[in-house]
Coordinates of C-alpha atoms and ligand atoms in Angstrom, one line a residue:
X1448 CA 145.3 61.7 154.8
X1449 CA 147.5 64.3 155.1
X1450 CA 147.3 68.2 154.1
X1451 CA 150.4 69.7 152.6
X1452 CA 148.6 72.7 150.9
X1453 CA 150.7 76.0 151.6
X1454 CA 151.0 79.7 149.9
X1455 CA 153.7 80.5 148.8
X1456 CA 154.4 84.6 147.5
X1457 CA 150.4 84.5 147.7
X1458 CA 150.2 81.2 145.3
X1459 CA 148.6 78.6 146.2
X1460 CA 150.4 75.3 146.0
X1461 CA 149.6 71.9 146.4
X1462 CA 152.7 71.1 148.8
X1463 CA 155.9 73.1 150.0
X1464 CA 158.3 70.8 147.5
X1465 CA 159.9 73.7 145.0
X1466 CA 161.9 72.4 142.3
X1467 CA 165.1 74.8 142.6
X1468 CA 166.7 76.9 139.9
X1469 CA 169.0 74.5 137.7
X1470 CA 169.1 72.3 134.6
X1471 CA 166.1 69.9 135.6
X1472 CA 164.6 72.8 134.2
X1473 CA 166.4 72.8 130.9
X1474 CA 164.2 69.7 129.7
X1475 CA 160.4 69.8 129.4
X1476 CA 160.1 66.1 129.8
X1477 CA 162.0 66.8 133.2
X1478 CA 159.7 69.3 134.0
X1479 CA 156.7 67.1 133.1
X1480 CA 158.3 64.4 135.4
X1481 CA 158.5 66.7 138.5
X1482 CA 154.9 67.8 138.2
X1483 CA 153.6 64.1 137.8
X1484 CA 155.8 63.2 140.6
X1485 CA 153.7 65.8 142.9
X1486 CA 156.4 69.4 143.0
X1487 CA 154.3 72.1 144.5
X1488 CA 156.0 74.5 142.3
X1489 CA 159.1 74.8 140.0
X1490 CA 161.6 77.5 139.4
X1491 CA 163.2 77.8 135.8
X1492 CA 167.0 78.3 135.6
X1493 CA 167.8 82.1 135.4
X1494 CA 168.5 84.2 133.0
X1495 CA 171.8 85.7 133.5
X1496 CA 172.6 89.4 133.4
X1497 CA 175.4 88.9 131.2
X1498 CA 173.2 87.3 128.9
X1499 CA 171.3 90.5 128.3
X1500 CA 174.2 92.5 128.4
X1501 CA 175.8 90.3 125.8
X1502 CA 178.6 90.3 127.3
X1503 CA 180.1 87.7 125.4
X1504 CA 183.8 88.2 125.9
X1505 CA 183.8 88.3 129.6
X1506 CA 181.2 85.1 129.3
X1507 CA 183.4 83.3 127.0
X1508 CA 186.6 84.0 129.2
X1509 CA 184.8 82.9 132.2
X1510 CA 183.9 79.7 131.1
X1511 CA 186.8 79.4 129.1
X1512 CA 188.2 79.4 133.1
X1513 CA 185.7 77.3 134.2
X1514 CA 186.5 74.6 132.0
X1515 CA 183.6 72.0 130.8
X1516 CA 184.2 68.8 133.2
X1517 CA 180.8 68.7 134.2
X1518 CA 178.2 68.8 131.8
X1519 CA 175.5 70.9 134.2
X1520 CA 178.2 73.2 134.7
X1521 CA 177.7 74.6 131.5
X1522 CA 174.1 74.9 132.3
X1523 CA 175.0 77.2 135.0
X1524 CA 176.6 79.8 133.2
X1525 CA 174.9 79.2 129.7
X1526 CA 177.3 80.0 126.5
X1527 CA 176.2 83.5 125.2
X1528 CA 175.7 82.0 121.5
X1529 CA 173.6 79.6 122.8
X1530 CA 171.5 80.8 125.3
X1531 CA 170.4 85.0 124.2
X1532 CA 167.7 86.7 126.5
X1533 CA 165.1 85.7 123.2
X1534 CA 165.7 81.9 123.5
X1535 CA 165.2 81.9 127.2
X1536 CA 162.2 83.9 126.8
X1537 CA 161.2 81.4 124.6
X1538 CA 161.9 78.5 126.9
X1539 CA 160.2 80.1 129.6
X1540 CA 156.6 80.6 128.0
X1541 CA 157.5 77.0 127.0
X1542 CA 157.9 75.8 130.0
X1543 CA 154.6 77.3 131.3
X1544 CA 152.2 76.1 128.9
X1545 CA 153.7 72.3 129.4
X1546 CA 152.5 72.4 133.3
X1547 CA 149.6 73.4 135.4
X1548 CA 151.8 73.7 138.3
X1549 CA 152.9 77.3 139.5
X1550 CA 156.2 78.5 137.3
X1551 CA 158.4 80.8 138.7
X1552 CA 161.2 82.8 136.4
X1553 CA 164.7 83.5 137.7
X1554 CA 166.4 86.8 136.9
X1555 CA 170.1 86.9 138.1
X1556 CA 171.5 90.1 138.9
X1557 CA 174.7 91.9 139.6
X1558 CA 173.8 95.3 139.5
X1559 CA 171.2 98.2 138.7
X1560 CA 170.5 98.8 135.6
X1561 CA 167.7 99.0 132.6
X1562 CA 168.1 95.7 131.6
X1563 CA 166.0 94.9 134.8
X1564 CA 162.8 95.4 132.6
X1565 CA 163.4 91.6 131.5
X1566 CA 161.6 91.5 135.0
X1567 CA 158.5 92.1 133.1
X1568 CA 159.5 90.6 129.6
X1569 CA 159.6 87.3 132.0
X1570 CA 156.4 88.1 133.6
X1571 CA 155.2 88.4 130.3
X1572 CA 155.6 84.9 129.4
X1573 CA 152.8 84.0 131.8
X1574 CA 154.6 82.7 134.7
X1575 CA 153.3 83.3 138.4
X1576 CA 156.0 85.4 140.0
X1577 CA 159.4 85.9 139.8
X1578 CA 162.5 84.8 141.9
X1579 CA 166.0 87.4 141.8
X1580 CA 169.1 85.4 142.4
X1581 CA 171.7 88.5 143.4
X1582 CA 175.3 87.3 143.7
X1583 CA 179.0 89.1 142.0
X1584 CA 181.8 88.0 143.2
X1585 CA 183.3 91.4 144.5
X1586 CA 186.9 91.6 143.9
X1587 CA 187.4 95.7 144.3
X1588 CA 189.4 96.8 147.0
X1589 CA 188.0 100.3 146.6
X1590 CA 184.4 99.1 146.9
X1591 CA 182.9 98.6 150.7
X1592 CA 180.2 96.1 151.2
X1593 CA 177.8 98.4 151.8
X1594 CA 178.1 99.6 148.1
X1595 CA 177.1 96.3 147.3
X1596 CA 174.1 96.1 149.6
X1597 CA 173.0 99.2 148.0
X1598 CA 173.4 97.6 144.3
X1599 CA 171.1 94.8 145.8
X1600 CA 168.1 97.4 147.0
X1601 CA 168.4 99.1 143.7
X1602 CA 168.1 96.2 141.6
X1603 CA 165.2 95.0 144.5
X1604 CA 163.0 98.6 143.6
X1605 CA 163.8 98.4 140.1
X1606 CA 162.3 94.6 140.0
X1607 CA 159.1 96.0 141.8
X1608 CA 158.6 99.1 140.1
X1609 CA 158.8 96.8 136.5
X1610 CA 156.4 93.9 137.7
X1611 CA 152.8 93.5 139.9
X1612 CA 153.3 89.9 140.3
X1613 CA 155.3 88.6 143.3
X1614 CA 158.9 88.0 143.8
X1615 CA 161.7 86.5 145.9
X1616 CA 165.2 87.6 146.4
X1617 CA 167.6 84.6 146.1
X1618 CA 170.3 85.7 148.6
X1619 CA 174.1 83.9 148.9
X1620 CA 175.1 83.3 152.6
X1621 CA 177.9 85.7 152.3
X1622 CA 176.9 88.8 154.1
X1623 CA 177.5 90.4 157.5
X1624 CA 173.7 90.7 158.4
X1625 CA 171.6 88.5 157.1
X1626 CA 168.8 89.4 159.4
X1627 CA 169.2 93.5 158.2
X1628 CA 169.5 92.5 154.7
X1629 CA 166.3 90.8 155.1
X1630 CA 164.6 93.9 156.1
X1631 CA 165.9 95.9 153.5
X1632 CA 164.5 94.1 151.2
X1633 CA 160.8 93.7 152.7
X1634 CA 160.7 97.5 153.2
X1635 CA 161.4 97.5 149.0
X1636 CA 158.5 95.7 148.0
X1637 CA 160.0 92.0 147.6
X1638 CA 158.0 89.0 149.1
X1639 CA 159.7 86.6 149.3
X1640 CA 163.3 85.5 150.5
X1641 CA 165.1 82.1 149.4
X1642 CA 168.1 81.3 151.7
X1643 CA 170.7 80.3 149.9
X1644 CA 172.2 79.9 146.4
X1645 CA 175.0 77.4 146.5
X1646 CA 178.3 78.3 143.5
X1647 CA 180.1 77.3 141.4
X1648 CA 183.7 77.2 143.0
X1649 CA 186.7 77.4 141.2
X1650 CA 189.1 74.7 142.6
X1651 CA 193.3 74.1 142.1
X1652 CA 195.1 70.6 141.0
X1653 CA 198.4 70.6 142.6
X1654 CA 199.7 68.4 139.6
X1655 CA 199.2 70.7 136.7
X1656 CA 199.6 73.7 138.7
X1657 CA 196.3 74.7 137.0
X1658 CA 192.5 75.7 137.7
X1659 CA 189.7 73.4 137.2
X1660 CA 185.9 73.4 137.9
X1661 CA 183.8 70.6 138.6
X1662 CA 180.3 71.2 140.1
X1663 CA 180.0 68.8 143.0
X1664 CA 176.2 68.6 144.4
X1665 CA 175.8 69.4 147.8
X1666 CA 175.7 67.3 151.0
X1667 CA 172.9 66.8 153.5
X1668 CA 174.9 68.7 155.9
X1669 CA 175.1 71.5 154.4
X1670 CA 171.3 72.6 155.3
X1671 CA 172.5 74.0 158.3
X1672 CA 173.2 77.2 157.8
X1673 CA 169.9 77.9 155.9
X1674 CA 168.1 76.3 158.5
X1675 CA 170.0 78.4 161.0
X1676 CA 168.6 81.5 159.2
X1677 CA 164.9 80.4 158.7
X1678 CA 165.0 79.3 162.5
X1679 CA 166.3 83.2 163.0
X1680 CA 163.7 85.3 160.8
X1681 CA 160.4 83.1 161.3
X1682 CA 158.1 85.6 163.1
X1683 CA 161.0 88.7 162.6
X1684 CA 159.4 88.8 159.0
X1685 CA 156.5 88.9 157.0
X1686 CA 158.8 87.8 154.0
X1687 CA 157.9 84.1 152.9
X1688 CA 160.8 82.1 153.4
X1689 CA 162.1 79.4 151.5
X1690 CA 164.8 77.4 152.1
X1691 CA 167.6 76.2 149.6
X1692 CA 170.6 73.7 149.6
X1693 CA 171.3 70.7 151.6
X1694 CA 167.6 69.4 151.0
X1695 CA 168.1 65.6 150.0
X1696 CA 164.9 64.1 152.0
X1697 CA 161.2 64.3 153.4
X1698 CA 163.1 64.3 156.8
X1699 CA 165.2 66.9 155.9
X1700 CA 162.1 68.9 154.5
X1701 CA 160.1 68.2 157.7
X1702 CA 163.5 70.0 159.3
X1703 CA 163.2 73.0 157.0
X1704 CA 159.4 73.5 157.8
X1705 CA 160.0 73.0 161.7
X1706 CA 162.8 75.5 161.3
X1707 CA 160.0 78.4 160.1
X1708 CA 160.3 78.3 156.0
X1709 CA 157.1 78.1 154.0
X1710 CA 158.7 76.2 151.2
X1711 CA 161.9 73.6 150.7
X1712 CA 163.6 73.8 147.2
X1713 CA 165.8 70.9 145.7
X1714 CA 168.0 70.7 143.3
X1715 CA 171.3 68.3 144.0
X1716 CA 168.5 65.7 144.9
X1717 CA 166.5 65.8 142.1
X1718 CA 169.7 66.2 139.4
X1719 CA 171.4 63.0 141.1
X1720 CA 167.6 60.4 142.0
X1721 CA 165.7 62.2 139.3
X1722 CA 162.1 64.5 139.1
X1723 CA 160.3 61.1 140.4
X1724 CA 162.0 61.2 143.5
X1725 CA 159.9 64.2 145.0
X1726 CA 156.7 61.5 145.2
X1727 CA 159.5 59.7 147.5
X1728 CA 159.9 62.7 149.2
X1729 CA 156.3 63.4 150.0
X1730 CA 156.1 59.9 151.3
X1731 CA 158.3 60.7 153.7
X1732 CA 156.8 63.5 154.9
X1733 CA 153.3 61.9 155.4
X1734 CA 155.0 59.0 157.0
X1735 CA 156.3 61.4 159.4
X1736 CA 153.3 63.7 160.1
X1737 CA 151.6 60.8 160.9
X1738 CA 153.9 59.9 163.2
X1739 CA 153.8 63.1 165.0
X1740 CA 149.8 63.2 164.7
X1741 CA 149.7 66.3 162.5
X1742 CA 147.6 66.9 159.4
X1743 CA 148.5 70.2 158.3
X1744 CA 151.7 71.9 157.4
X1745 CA 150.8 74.8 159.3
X1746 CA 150.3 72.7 162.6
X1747 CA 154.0 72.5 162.9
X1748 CA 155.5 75.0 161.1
X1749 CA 158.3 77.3 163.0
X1750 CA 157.7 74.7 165.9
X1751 CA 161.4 74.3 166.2
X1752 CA 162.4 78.6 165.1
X1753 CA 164.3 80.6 167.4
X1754 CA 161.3 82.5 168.9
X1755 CA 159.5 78.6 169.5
X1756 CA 162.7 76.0 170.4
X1757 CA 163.4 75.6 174.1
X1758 CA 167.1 76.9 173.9
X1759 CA 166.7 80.0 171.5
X1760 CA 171.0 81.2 172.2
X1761 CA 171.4 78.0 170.2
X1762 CA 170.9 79.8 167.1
X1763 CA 172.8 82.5 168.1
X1764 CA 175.8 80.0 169.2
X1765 CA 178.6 80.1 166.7
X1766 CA 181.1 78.9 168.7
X1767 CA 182.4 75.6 170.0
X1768 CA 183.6 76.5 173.8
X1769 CA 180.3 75.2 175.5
X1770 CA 180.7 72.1 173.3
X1771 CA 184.3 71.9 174.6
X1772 CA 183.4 72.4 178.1
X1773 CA 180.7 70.1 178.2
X1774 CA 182.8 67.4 176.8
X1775 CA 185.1 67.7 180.0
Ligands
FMN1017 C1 173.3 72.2 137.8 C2 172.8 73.4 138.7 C3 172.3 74.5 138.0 C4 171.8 75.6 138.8 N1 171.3 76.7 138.1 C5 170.8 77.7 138.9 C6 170.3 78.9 138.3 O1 170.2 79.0 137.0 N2 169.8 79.9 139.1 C7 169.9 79.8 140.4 O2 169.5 80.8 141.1 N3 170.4 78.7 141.1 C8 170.9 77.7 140.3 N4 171.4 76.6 140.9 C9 171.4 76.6 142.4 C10 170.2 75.8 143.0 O3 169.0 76.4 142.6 C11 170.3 75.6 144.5 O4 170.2 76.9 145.1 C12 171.6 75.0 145.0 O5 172.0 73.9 144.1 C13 171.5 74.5 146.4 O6 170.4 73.5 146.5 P1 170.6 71.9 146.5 O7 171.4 71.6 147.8 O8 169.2 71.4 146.5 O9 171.4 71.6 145.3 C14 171.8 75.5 140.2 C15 172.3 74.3 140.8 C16 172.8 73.3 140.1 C17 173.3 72.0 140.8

């Protein structure tokens, strides 16, 4: 028998298997499912900053944009009329007294401001800790990145001076430093990094001449560049690190904890083989340490980081010229 037992943001779960941010949460059955299925923890879908600002025009335009193809797309950026900061409140203490498991609230931000004390109106709910999903898409020619970076610290030391109970900082893979940004954000108090959302991306038709949206899960490939950057900060950080998108498999969970990350979150996975897949998943994953002889989690995790792999410039290899030389 196999122990999967880890800590994550100083909780104790049951297994690294985090159900991610997204509509599974949307459903209490759903959530129900994932614990009976074995999920070592689940995070509920955030709550946007423009719902609390009530920014309903600029909501309504943007999904007015976005179209409504795909029904989870809508879950994604909730209507205004339909999803105030009250109702999620609601849905979150909801959502906690349904399961046992640890329940973690998501607070999306795109800048400072006092609306960040629905930090603790969250906490208040009764959930174990909190997870900040920080992305705007920055279209200001006038503004550098580094203004940006700033608006992320700010929001980070506003979340820690509101709330005692832990946090992570969702991050999107689009910055310069990943490994600085990091840093920045353990020096501010946050504990916990989760590499990386995955958007919503507007697309064009060529026919109509028009835009359209449809939310297309993601691929199995796609873990790489998470698992890139877990491989990078295990050991640089005392952050916990858990890793997002491209999760669709024990195996590929197995590759997440080798890589260095404490905990794997799924969503894709879970939307498209339902909750009941994650006892698949742990399956797997026994199957596997088996295999390999381990019966902890901790016994191999970070074996295959940066600072542990036997070619460590591999992570730091972004470019295809050895692969082209080696092919001569
Ligand atoms: C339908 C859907 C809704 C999502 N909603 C949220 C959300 O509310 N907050 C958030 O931080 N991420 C949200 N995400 C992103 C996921 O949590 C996850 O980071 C991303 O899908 C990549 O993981 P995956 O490859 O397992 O799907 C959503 C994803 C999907 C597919």
């Amino acid at each position: 028998m196999v122990d999967f037992s880890t800590t994550y943001l100083g909780i104790p779960l049951k297994n690294p298997l985090v159900v991610a941010a997204s509509s599974l949460s949307s459903r209490v059955d759903s959530v129900k499912q994932a614990e009976e299925a074995g999920a070592g923890a689940l995070v509920i879908r955030s709550l946007f900053e423009e719902q609390i600002q009530f920014d309903a025009l600029r909501m309504e335009n943007a999904l007015n944009v976005a179209g409504d193809g795909f029904a989870e797309a809508q879950s994604y950026f909730p209507k205004v009329e339909h999803g105030g900061p009250k109702e999620h409140l609601m849905w979150v203490e909801k959502t906690r007294k349904a399961v046992k498991m640890p329940v973690f609230a998501s607070l999306n931000a795109v800048s400072p401001g006092a609306w960040t004390n629905y930090a603790r109106q969250l906490v208040d709910t009764g959930v174990d800790g909190l997870e900040v999903n920080f992305y705007a898409v920055a279209t200001d020619p006038t503004r550098p990145g580094s203004d940006l970076e700033r608006a992320l610290f700010d929001v980070v030391e506003s979340v820690r001076a509101e709330v005692k109970v832990p946090f992570a900082v969702k991050l999107s893979p689009f910055y310069t430093s990943i490994v600085n940004i990091v840093s920045e954000i353990e020096k501010r108090g946050a504990n916990g990094v989760v590499l990386f959302n995955r958007f919503l991306q507007p697309n064009i038709d060529p026919d109509t001449e028009s835009l359209y949206s449809q939310m297309t899960y993601s691929q199995p490939d796609e873990i790489k560049a998470p698992l890139r950057w877990i491989a990078i900060l295990y050991g640089r950080t005392k952050l916990d690190l858990a890793l997002s998108t491209g999760v669709h498999s024990g195996k590929d969970a197995i590759k997440g904890l080798l890589a260095g990350a404490t905990v794997v979150q799924m969503a894709a996975t879970l939307l498209k083989n339902g909750p009941h897949y994650l006892s698949t998943m742990l399956i797997q994953m026994q199957g596997w340490m088996e295999e390999h002889s381990y019966s902890r989690v901790s016994e191999f995790r970070g074996n295959v980081s940066q600072k542990n792999c036997d070619d460590p410039f591999a992570f730091e290899r972004a470019q295809y010229v050895r692969l082209l030389l080696d092919q001569k």
